[in-house]
Short mmCIF file of C-alpha atoms and ligand atoms in Angstrom, two decimals:
data_model
loop_
_atom_site.label_atom_id
_atom_site.label_comp_id
_atom_site.label_asym_id
_atom_site.label_seq_id
_atom_site.Cartn_x
_atom_site.Cartn_y
_atom_site.Cartn_z
CA MET A 1 33.85 172.28 235.41
CA THR A 2 33.35 168.51 236.41
CA PRO A 3 35.30 167.76 239.50
CA ARG A 4 37.73 164.90 239.09
CA LEU A 5 38.11 162.55 242.12
CA LEU A 6 41.05 160.02 242.46
CA PHE A 7 40.34 157.03 244.66
CA ALA A 8 43.77 156.47 246.16
CA ALA A 9 43.38 153.32 248.12
CA SER A 10 43.67 149.63 247.64
CA GLU A 11 42.14 147.84 244.61
CA GLU A 12 40.10 145.83 247.09
CA SER A 13 38.78 149.14 248.55
CA TRP A 14 37.96 150.45 245.24
CA HIS A 15 35.79 147.39 244.63
CA GLU A 16 33.90 147.93 247.88
CA TYR A 17 33.61 151.64 247.46
CA GLU A 18 32.99 152.26 243.70
CA GLY A 19 29.28 151.46 243.54
CA HIS A 20 28.53 153.27 246.93
CA LEU A 21 30.42 156.39 245.75
CA ILE A 22 28.61 156.45 242.40
CA HIS A 23 25.41 156.02 244.32
CA SER A 24 26.06 158.88 246.63
CA LEU A 25 27.32 161.19 244.03
CA ALA A 26 24.15 160.69 242.08
CA ALA A 27 21.98 161.00 245.04
CA ALA A 28 23.66 164.35 245.83
CA GLY A 29 23.15 165.42 242.22
CA ILE A 30 26.89 165.82 241.81
CA GLU A 31 28.51 165.13 238.29
CA ALA A 32 32.04 164.14 238.92
CA GLU A 33 34.63 161.93 237.46
CA LEU A 34 35.82 159.15 239.74
CA SER A 35 38.57 156.79 239.04
CA PRO A 36 41.31 154.78 240.83
CA GLN A 37 43.60 155.64 237.98
CA ALA A 38 46.28 158.37 238.69
CA GLY A 39 46.00 159.97 235.26
CA PRO A 40 47.48 163.50 234.98
CA PRO A 41 47.73 164.82 238.65
CA GLU A 42 47.23 168.49 237.82
CA THR A 43 43.51 167.51 236.68
CA VAL A 44 42.62 165.95 240.32
CA ASP A 45 40.39 168.11 242.37
CA TYR A 46 39.95 165.59 245.40
CA ILE A 47 41.74 162.63 246.46
CA VAL A 48 39.70 160.10 248.57
CA TYR A 49 42.59 158.82 250.53
CA ALA A 50 43.78 155.68 252.56
CA PRO A 51 47.02 156.72 254.21
CA ASN A 52 48.69 153.57 253.10
CA SER A 53 48.00 154.33 249.61
CA THR A 54 50.91 154.76 246.89
CA VAL A 55 50.23 158.40 246.76
CA GLN A 56 52.72 160.08 249.16
CA ASP A 57 53.93 162.94 247.29
CA PHE A 58 51.08 165.44 246.87
CA THR A 59 53.34 168.20 244.95
CA PRO A 60 52.12 167.32 241.26
CA TYR A 61 48.45 167.62 242.46
CA THR A 62 48.35 171.40 241.79
CA ARG A 63 44.54 171.61 241.48
CA LEU A 64 43.75 169.69 244.60
CA LYS A 65 41.23 171.20 246.69
CA ALA A 66 41.00 168.53 249.61
CA VAL A 67 42.35 165.28 250.68
CA LEU A 68 39.40 163.16 252.01
CA SER A 69 40.73 160.37 254.32
CA LEU A 70 38.90 157.00 254.58
CA TRP A 71 40.57 156.49 257.87
CA ALA A 72 39.63 157.97 261.15
CA GLY A 73 43.20 157.98 262.18
CA VAL A 74 45.43 160.15 260.23
CA GLU A 75 48.79 159.80 261.96
CA HIS A 76 50.61 158.55 258.61
CA VAL A 77 49.30 161.67 256.62
CA VAL A 78 49.02 164.54 258.92
CA GLY A 79 52.71 165.37 258.97
CA ASN A 80 53.43 165.03 255.17
CA PRO A 81 55.04 168.22 254.27
CA THR A 82 53.76 167.97 250.40
CA LEU A 83 50.34 168.17 251.66
CA ARG A 84 49.13 171.83 251.62
CA VAL A 85 45.33 171.55 250.98
CA PRO A 86 42.76 170.76 253.80
CA LEU A 87 42.72 167.23 255.06
CA ALA A 88 39.45 165.83 256.22
CA ARG A 89 39.47 162.66 258.42
CA MET A 90 36.76 159.97 258.43
CA VAL A 91 33.85 160.27 260.85
CA ASP A 92 31.35 157.59 259.72
CA SER A 93 28.27 156.49 261.52
CA GLY A 94 29.05 152.91 260.48
CA LEU A 95 32.61 153.12 261.90
CA THR A 96 31.16 154.50 265.07
CA GLU A 97 28.39 151.76 265.36
CA GLY A 98 31.11 149.20 264.95
CA MET A 99 33.40 150.65 267.74
CA VAL A 100 30.43 151.02 270.12
CA GLU A 101 29.72 147.25 269.68
CA TRP A 102 33.37 146.16 270.14
CA VAL A 103 33.69 148.32 273.19
CA THR A 104 30.50 147.31 274.71
CA GLY A 105 31.02 143.71 273.99
CA HIS A 106 34.54 143.63 275.52
CA THR A 107 33.64 145.62 278.47
CA LEU A 108 30.62 143.29 279.24
CA ARG A 109 32.96 140.33 278.74
CA HIS A 110 35.09 141.58 281.64
CA HIS A 111 32.18 142.94 283.62
CA LEU A 112 30.31 139.66 283.71
CA ASN A 113 33.46 137.67 284.09
CA ILE A 114 32.38 135.70 281.04
CA ASP A 115 35.62 133.90 280.68
CA HIS A 116 35.47 132.55 284.33
CA VAL A 117 31.90 131.27 283.38
CA LEU A 118 33.21 129.51 280.37
CA ALA A 119 36.17 128.09 282.16
CA HIS A 120 33.83 126.30 284.88
CA GLN A 121 31.38 124.29 283.00
CA ASP A 122 32.23 121.38 285.15
CA GLY A 123 29.00 120.23 286.72
CA GLU A 124 29.82 122.28 290.03
CA TRP A 125 27.04 124.72 291.03
CA ASN A 126 29.17 127.59 291.91
CA ARG A 127 27.26 130.73 292.10
CA HIS A 128 29.34 133.94 291.27
CA VAL A 129 26.76 136.55 290.83
CA PRO A 130 28.52 139.65 289.08
CA PRO A 131 27.95 143.29 290.33
CA LEU A 132 25.75 145.50 288.56
CA ALA A 133 27.22 147.85 285.95
CA ARG A 134 26.51 150.76 288.21
CA HIS A 135 29.28 149.41 290.55
CA ARG A 136 31.80 149.18 287.75
CA PRO A 137 33.41 152.48 287.03
CA VAL A 138 34.65 152.75 283.45
CA THR A 139 37.01 155.28 282.18
CA ILE A 140 37.43 156.34 278.39
CA LEU A 141 40.56 158.43 277.23
CA GLY A 142 39.45 160.36 274.26
CA LEU A 143 35.91 161.80 273.82
CA GLY A 144 35.83 162.43 270.20
CA ALA A 145 33.45 160.96 267.63
CA LEU A 146 34.26 157.30 268.81
CA GLY A 147 34.99 157.80 272.59
CA ALA A 148 31.86 159.70 273.08
CA ALA A 149 29.56 157.32 271.49
CA CYS A 150 31.06 154.54 273.45
CA ALA A 151 30.87 156.51 276.74
CA GLN A 152 27.34 157.29 276.03
CA ALA A 153 26.40 153.53 275.14
CA LEU A 154 28.30 152.39 278.38
CA ALA A 155 26.55 155.18 280.57
CA ASN A 156 23.10 153.99 279.03
CA LEU A 157 23.90 150.49 280.41
CA GLY A 158 24.36 151.96 283.94
CA PHE A 159 28.19 152.02 284.05
CA PRO A 160 29.40 155.10 285.93
CA VAL A 161 31.49 156.46 282.95
CA THR A 162 34.45 158.97 283.21
CA GLY A 163 35.73 160.43 280.04
CA TRP A 164 38.93 162.37 279.59
CA SER A 165 39.97 164.52 276.82
CA ARG A 166 42.10 167.66 275.81
CA THR A 167 39.52 170.09 276.08
CA ARG A 168 36.67 169.66 278.55
CA ARG A 169 33.93 167.92 276.83
CA LYS A 170 30.16 167.59 277.51
CA VAL A 171 28.66 164.07 277.12
CA GLU A 172 25.34 163.36 278.60
CA GLY A 173 25.49 160.96 281.71
CA VAL A 174 29.32 160.98 281.60
CA THR A 175 31.64 162.73 283.95
CA CYS A 176 33.97 164.69 281.85
CA LEU A 177 37.57 165.59 282.77
CA SER A 178 40.56 167.15 281.17
CA GLY A 179 44.09 168.21 282.09
CA PRO A 180 46.79 166.20 284.09
CA ALA A 181 44.82 166.28 287.34
CA GLY A 182 41.79 164.89 285.47
CA LEU A 183 43.64 162.22 284.11
CA GLU A 184 45.04 161.09 287.61
CA GLN A 185 41.17 161.06 288.74
CA ALA A 186 40.13 159.16 285.68
CA LEU A 187 42.77 156.57 286.04
CA ALA A 188 42.20 156.18 289.71
CA ARG A 189 38.87 155.13 289.50
CA ALA A 190 39.13 153.04 286.24
CA GLN A 191 38.17 149.37 286.90
CA ILE A 192 38.09 149.20 283.12
CA LEU A 193 39.91 151.68 281.12
CA ILE A 194 39.43 152.25 277.44
CA LEU A 195 41.65 153.99 275.08
CA LEU A 196 40.23 155.91 272.14
CA LEU A 197 42.81 158.64 271.64
CA PRO A 198 44.41 159.39 268.32
CA LEU A 199 48.23 159.02 268.03
CA THR A 200 49.95 162.18 268.29
CA PRO A 201 53.23 163.30 270.05
CA GLY A 202 50.98 164.34 272.87
CA THR A 203 49.63 160.72 273.41
CA GLU A 204 52.23 158.57 272.48
CA ASP A 205 53.16 156.27 275.45
CA LEU A 206 50.58 158.03 277.49
CA LEU A 207 49.78 154.80 279.27
CA HIS A 208 53.43 154.61 280.81
CA ALA A 209 54.50 152.76 284.02
CA ALA A 210 53.43 155.62 286.36
CA HIS A 211 50.09 155.98 284.71
CA ILE A 212 49.40 152.35 284.79
CA ASP A 213 50.58 152.36 288.61
CA GLN A 214 47.48 154.97 289.22
CA LEU A 215 44.84 152.32 288.06
CA PRO A 216 43.23 150.15 290.66
CA LYS A 217 44.58 146.81 291.21
CA GLY A 218 43.18 144.29 288.72
CA ALA A 219 41.79 147.08 286.24
CA VAL A 220 41.24 145.92 282.72
CA ILE A 221 42.46 147.66 279.69
CA LEU A 222 40.70 147.77 276.08
CA ASN A 223 42.94 149.53 273.57
CA PRO A 224 41.08 149.97 270.31
CA GLY A 225 43.00 153.44 269.81
CA ARG A 226 46.47 152.81 268.77
CA GLY A 227 49.25 150.63 269.82
CA GLN A 228 51.87 153.49 270.61
CA LEU A 229 49.38 154.86 273.34
CA ILE A 230 50.78 152.27 275.63
CA ASP A 231 54.40 151.61 276.82
CA ASP A 232 54.31 147.80 276.00
CA ALA A 233 57.14 146.84 278.34
CA ALA A 234 55.41 148.64 281.35
CA LEU A 235 52.07 146.95 280.66
CA LEU A 236 53.62 143.43 280.23
CA ALA A 237 55.32 144.08 283.82
CA ALA A 238 51.84 145.13 285.31
CA LEU A 239 50.05 142.17 283.72
CA ASP A 240 52.92 139.81 285.24
CA SER A 241 52.62 141.40 288.56
CA GLY A 242 48.63 141.20 288.37
CA HIS A 243 48.40 144.91 288.91
CA VAL A 244 46.49 144.92 285.52
CA GLY A 245 44.06 142.05 285.37
CA HIS A 246 43.63 141.84 281.73
CA ALA A 247 44.29 143.67 278.50
CA THR A 248 42.12 143.23 275.50
CA LEU A 249 44.21 144.98 272.51
CA ASP A 250 43.24 145.65 269.12
CA VAL A 251 46.11 147.81 267.87
CA PHE A 252 49.77 147.42 268.13
CA ARG A 253 52.99 149.38 267.42
CA THR A 254 53.90 146.66 264.72
CA GLU A 255 50.84 145.32 262.67
CA PRO A 256 50.43 142.35 262.13
CA LEU A 257 51.50 141.75 265.60
CA PRO A 258 54.62 139.63 265.31
CA ARG A 259 54.18 136.07 266.06
CA ASP A 260 56.78 135.95 268.68
CA HIS A 261 55.53 139.00 270.55
CA PRO A 262 54.76 138.25 274.23
CA TYR A 263 51.15 139.49 273.97
CA TRP A 264 50.17 136.47 271.94
CA ALA A 265 51.04 134.08 274.61
CA HIS A 266 50.30 136.06 277.61
CA PRO A 267 47.46 134.49 279.57
CA ARG A 268 46.07 138.11 280.76
CA VAL A 269 46.01 139.35 277.07
CA THR A 270 43.52 139.12 274.39
CA VAL A 271 44.71 140.09 270.91
CA THR A 272 42.30 140.97 268.20
CA PRO A 273 43.82 142.02 264.92
CA HIS A 274 42.79 145.70 264.43
CA ILE A 275 39.16 144.69 263.84
CA ALA A 276 37.46 146.95 266.41
CA SER A 277 35.85 148.82 263.71
CA GLU A 278 36.18 149.93 260.12
CA THR A 279 34.98 152.45 257.85
CA ARG A 280 31.81 151.19 256.07
CA PRO A 281 31.55 151.93 252.35
CA ASP A 282 27.97 152.80 252.37
CA THR A 283 27.77 155.36 255.00
CA ALA A 284 31.33 156.60 254.49
CA SER A 285 30.69 157.39 250.73
CA GLU A 286 27.99 159.72 252.01
CA VAL A 287 30.57 161.44 254.15
CA ILE A 288 33.10 161.59 251.25
CA VAL A 289 30.36 163.00 248.82
CA GLU A 290 29.08 165.62 251.37
CA ASN A 291 32.70 166.98 251.59
CA VAL A 292 32.87 167.04 247.66
CA ARG A 293 29.60 168.95 247.51
CA ARG A 294 30.92 171.52 250.29
CA GLY A 295 34.15 172.05 248.53
CA GLU A 296 32.32 172.72 245.10
CA ALA A 297 29.82 175.06 246.98
CA GLY A 298 32.65 176.95 248.71
CA GLU A 299 31.52 175.82 251.96
CA PRO A 300 33.70 174.75 254.96
CA PHE A 301 34.73 170.91 254.87
CA LEU A 302 33.44 168.58 257.68
CA HIS A 303 35.83 166.76 260.04
CA LEU A 304 38.90 168.77 259.35
CA VAL A 305 42.15 167.67 260.72
CA ASP A 306 44.20 170.30 262.64
CA ARG A 307 47.63 169.82 261.47
CA ALA A 308 49.26 171.58 264.43
CA ARG A 309 47.22 169.15 266.93
CA GLY A 310 47.90 166.21 264.80
CA TYR A 311 44.28 165.07 264.67
P1 LIG B 401 38.53 162.30 267.46
O1 LIG B 401 39.64 163.23 266.80
O2 LIG B 401 37.10 162.53 267.26
O3 LIG B 401 38.88 162.51 269.01
C1 LIG B 401 40.01 162.30 269.72
C2 LIG B 401 39.74 162.45 271.19
O4 LIG B 401 40.99 162.33 271.76
C3 LIG B 401 39.29 164.02 271.43
O5 LIG B 401 38.53 163.88 272.52
C4 LIG B 401 40.43 164.65 271.85
O6 LIG B 401 40.31 165.75 272.65
C5 LIG B 401 41.24 163.61 272.45
N1 LIG B 401 42.76 163.96 272.56
C6 LIG B 401 43.53 164.04 271.53
N2 LIG B 401 44.60 164.39 271.85
C7 LIG B 401 44.75 164.40 273.29
C8 LIG B 401 45.70 164.63 274.32
N3 LIG B 401 46.82 164.90 274.04
N4 LIG B 401 45.18 164.58 275.60
C9 LIG B 401 43.91 164.38 276.02
N5 LIG B 401 43.08 164.01 275.04
C10 LIG B 401 43.34 164.18 273.64
O7 LIG B 401 38.88 160.83 267.00
P2 LIG B 401 38.00 159.56 266.85
O8 LIG B 401 37.19 159.32 268.14
O9 LIG B 401 37.36 159.55 265.76
O10 LIG B 401 38.96 158.21 266.77
C11 LIG B 401 39.83 158.08 267.94
C12 LIG B 401 40.97 157.08 267.33
O11 LIG B 401 40.53 155.76 267.33
C13 LIG B 401 41.57 157.30 266.10
O12 LIG B 401 42.40 158.28 265.90
C14 LIG B 401 42.21 155.84 265.65
O13 LIG B 401 43.68 155.89 266.26
C15 LIG B 401 41.33 154.96 266.57
N6 LIG B 401 40.44 154.09 265.63
C16 LIG B 401 40.67 152.62 265.80
C17 LIG B 401 40.00 151.92 265.02
C18 LIG B 401 40.19 150.50 265.22
O14 LIG B 401 39.66 149.60 264.39
N7 LIG B 401 40.88 149.93 266.10
C19 LIG B 401 38.93 152.35 263.91
C20 LIG B 401 38.89 153.84 263.93
C21 LIG B 401 39.65 154.57 264.81
P3 LIG B 401 39.42 166.97 272.42
O15 LIG B 401 38.05 166.53 272.39
O16 LIG B 401 39.65 168.02 273.23
O17 LIG B 401 39.87 167.39 270.97
#
């Protein structure tokens, strides 16, 4: 029977994805019905899903084989009690490329002190030679699809990179740590700290006051992970005291970041509006279609979320 795919995301996304999904289905030789219209839920085999979609109750989808998320972060859907079929998150080469570019760019901005250079175009020949990357230890919390790729890119530029994750990972050229003692070491050496953890009960507020205190004085924080990873009050206090030299934040507890939020006006904070990276329709469609192919062939799905772990 021809599988039926419901595209449950915004209308704008449908316009971006429709052509790519049709193309990828054809390239994989899969005949499928693809539609953004709900139709009878009991006829749907797969839901291509954005967690902010209007579909929040999966109970009526009695034939459903899998929910295929367009987003890497699944905190809005992972705990949904009506979801009883496999949930795959998005691991997309385009998304990874974008994150590597954002992280590398913002790391180099701070490493080379580009803000200082721009602020001193005043005719004075003040030579401040920046250190080499190999003298600037960087730590990445989270060594998953995105964290590992960023760690490797920064290591390739010469930065001594330490990565920390729940289980001990192996990433070439990167010192990989895990556990509470590993976190302590990872924080203590982080002149630049990058957060690429998912939001789960185990990671919420991970960067609290005591952990911020463990950073070297003047450390820079980049957060393209999730806003809830950071205790905002503790970070603001550390920025005010100068213990944290700068924070470049892409994600926030409330998005859009409210206009009166202290981050906007803080001289040591750069706000970017959740643009560190995005799923790219061309490459992501191939990932979605590969999972449909696997579902139809009875093969295991790629990138399955572990509900108990929350990511
Ligand atoms: P992955 O699931 O591939 O990796 C998550 C990493 O975090 C893994 O290394 C995992 O450890 C580690 N981790 C999870 N929980 C803990 C814990 N309690 N303690 C220590 N380590 C932990 O995720 P991705 O790399 O694909 O994405 C990471 C996050 O990036 C997403 O969840 C999302 O929030 C964010 N994101 C932000 C975007 C933006 O534009 N700002 C775009 C896309 C994603 P282990 O390896 O042992 O499993």
